[in-house]
Short mmCIF file of C-alpha atoms and ligand atoms in Angstrom, two decimals:
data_model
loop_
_atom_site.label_atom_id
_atom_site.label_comp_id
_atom_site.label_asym_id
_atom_site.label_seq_id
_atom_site.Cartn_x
_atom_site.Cartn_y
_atom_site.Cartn_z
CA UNK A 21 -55.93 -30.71 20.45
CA UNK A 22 -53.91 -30.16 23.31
CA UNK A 23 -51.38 -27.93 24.21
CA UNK A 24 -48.42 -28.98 25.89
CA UNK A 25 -46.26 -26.17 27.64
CA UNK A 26 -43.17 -26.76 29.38
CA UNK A 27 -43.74 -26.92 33.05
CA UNK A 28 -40.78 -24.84 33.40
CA UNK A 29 -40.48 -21.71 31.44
CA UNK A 30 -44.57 -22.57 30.46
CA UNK A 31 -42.83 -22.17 26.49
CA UNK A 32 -45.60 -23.71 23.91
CA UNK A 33 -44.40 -27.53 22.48
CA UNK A 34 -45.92 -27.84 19.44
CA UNK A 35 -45.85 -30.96 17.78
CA UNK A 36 -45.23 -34.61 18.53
CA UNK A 37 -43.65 -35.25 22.22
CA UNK A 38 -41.19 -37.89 20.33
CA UNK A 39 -39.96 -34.38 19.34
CA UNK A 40 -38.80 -33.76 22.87
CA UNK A 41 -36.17 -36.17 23.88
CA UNK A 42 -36.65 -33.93 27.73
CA UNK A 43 -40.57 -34.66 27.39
CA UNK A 44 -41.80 -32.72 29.29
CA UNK A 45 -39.88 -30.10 29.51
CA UNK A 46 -39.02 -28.64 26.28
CA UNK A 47 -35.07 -28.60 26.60
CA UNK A 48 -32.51 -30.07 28.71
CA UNK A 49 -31.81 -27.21 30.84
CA UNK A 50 -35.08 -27.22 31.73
CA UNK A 51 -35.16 -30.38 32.32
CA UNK A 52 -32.06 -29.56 34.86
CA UNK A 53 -33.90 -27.05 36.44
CA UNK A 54 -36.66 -28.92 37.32
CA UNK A 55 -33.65 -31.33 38.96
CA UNK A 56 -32.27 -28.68 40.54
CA UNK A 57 -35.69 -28.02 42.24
CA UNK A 58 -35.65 -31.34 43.44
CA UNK A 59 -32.59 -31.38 44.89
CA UNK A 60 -33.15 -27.83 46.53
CA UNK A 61 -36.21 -29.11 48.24
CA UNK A 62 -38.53 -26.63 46.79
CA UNK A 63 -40.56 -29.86 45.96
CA UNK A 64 -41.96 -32.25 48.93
CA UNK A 65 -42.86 -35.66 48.07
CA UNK A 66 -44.05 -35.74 51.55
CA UNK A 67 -42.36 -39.28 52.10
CA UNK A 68 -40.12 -40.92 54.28
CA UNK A 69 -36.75 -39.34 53.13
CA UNK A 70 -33.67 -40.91 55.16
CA UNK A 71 -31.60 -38.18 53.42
CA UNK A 72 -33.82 -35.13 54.93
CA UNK A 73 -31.31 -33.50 56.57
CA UNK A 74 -28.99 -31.66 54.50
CA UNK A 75 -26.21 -29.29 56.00
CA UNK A 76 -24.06 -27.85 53.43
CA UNK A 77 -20.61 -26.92 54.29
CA UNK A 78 -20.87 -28.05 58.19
CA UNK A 79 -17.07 -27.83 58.35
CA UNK A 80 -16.74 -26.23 61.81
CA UNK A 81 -14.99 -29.09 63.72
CA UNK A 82 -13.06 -26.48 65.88
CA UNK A 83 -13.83 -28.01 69.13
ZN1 LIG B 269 -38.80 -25.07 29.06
#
């Protein structure tokens, strides 16, 4: 049988995955964090990304 773990906090899923509306992850906010890892770059799809460069709070227009 296998055992599913969330691939975020690794917690056990027993049970059927139609359990798990967030399938794979075993709640929404881990579901949010894997989002959040997304969006922080801390994955690489290794692709083309037109959106690469991201400069957060680049508000220094004093010239
Ligand atoms: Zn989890």
């Amino acid at each position: 049988m296998e055992q599913v773990r969330c691939p975020i906090c690794n917690a056990a899923m027993p049970g059927n995955r139609k359990d798990y509306p967030d399938y794979p992850f075993c709640s929404r906010r881990c579901r949010m964090v894997d989002l959040g890892r997304w969006l922080g770059e801390d994955y690489r799809v290794g692709g083309g990304n037109p959106d690469d460069r991201s400069t957060p709070a680049d508000a220094d227009d004093s010239r």
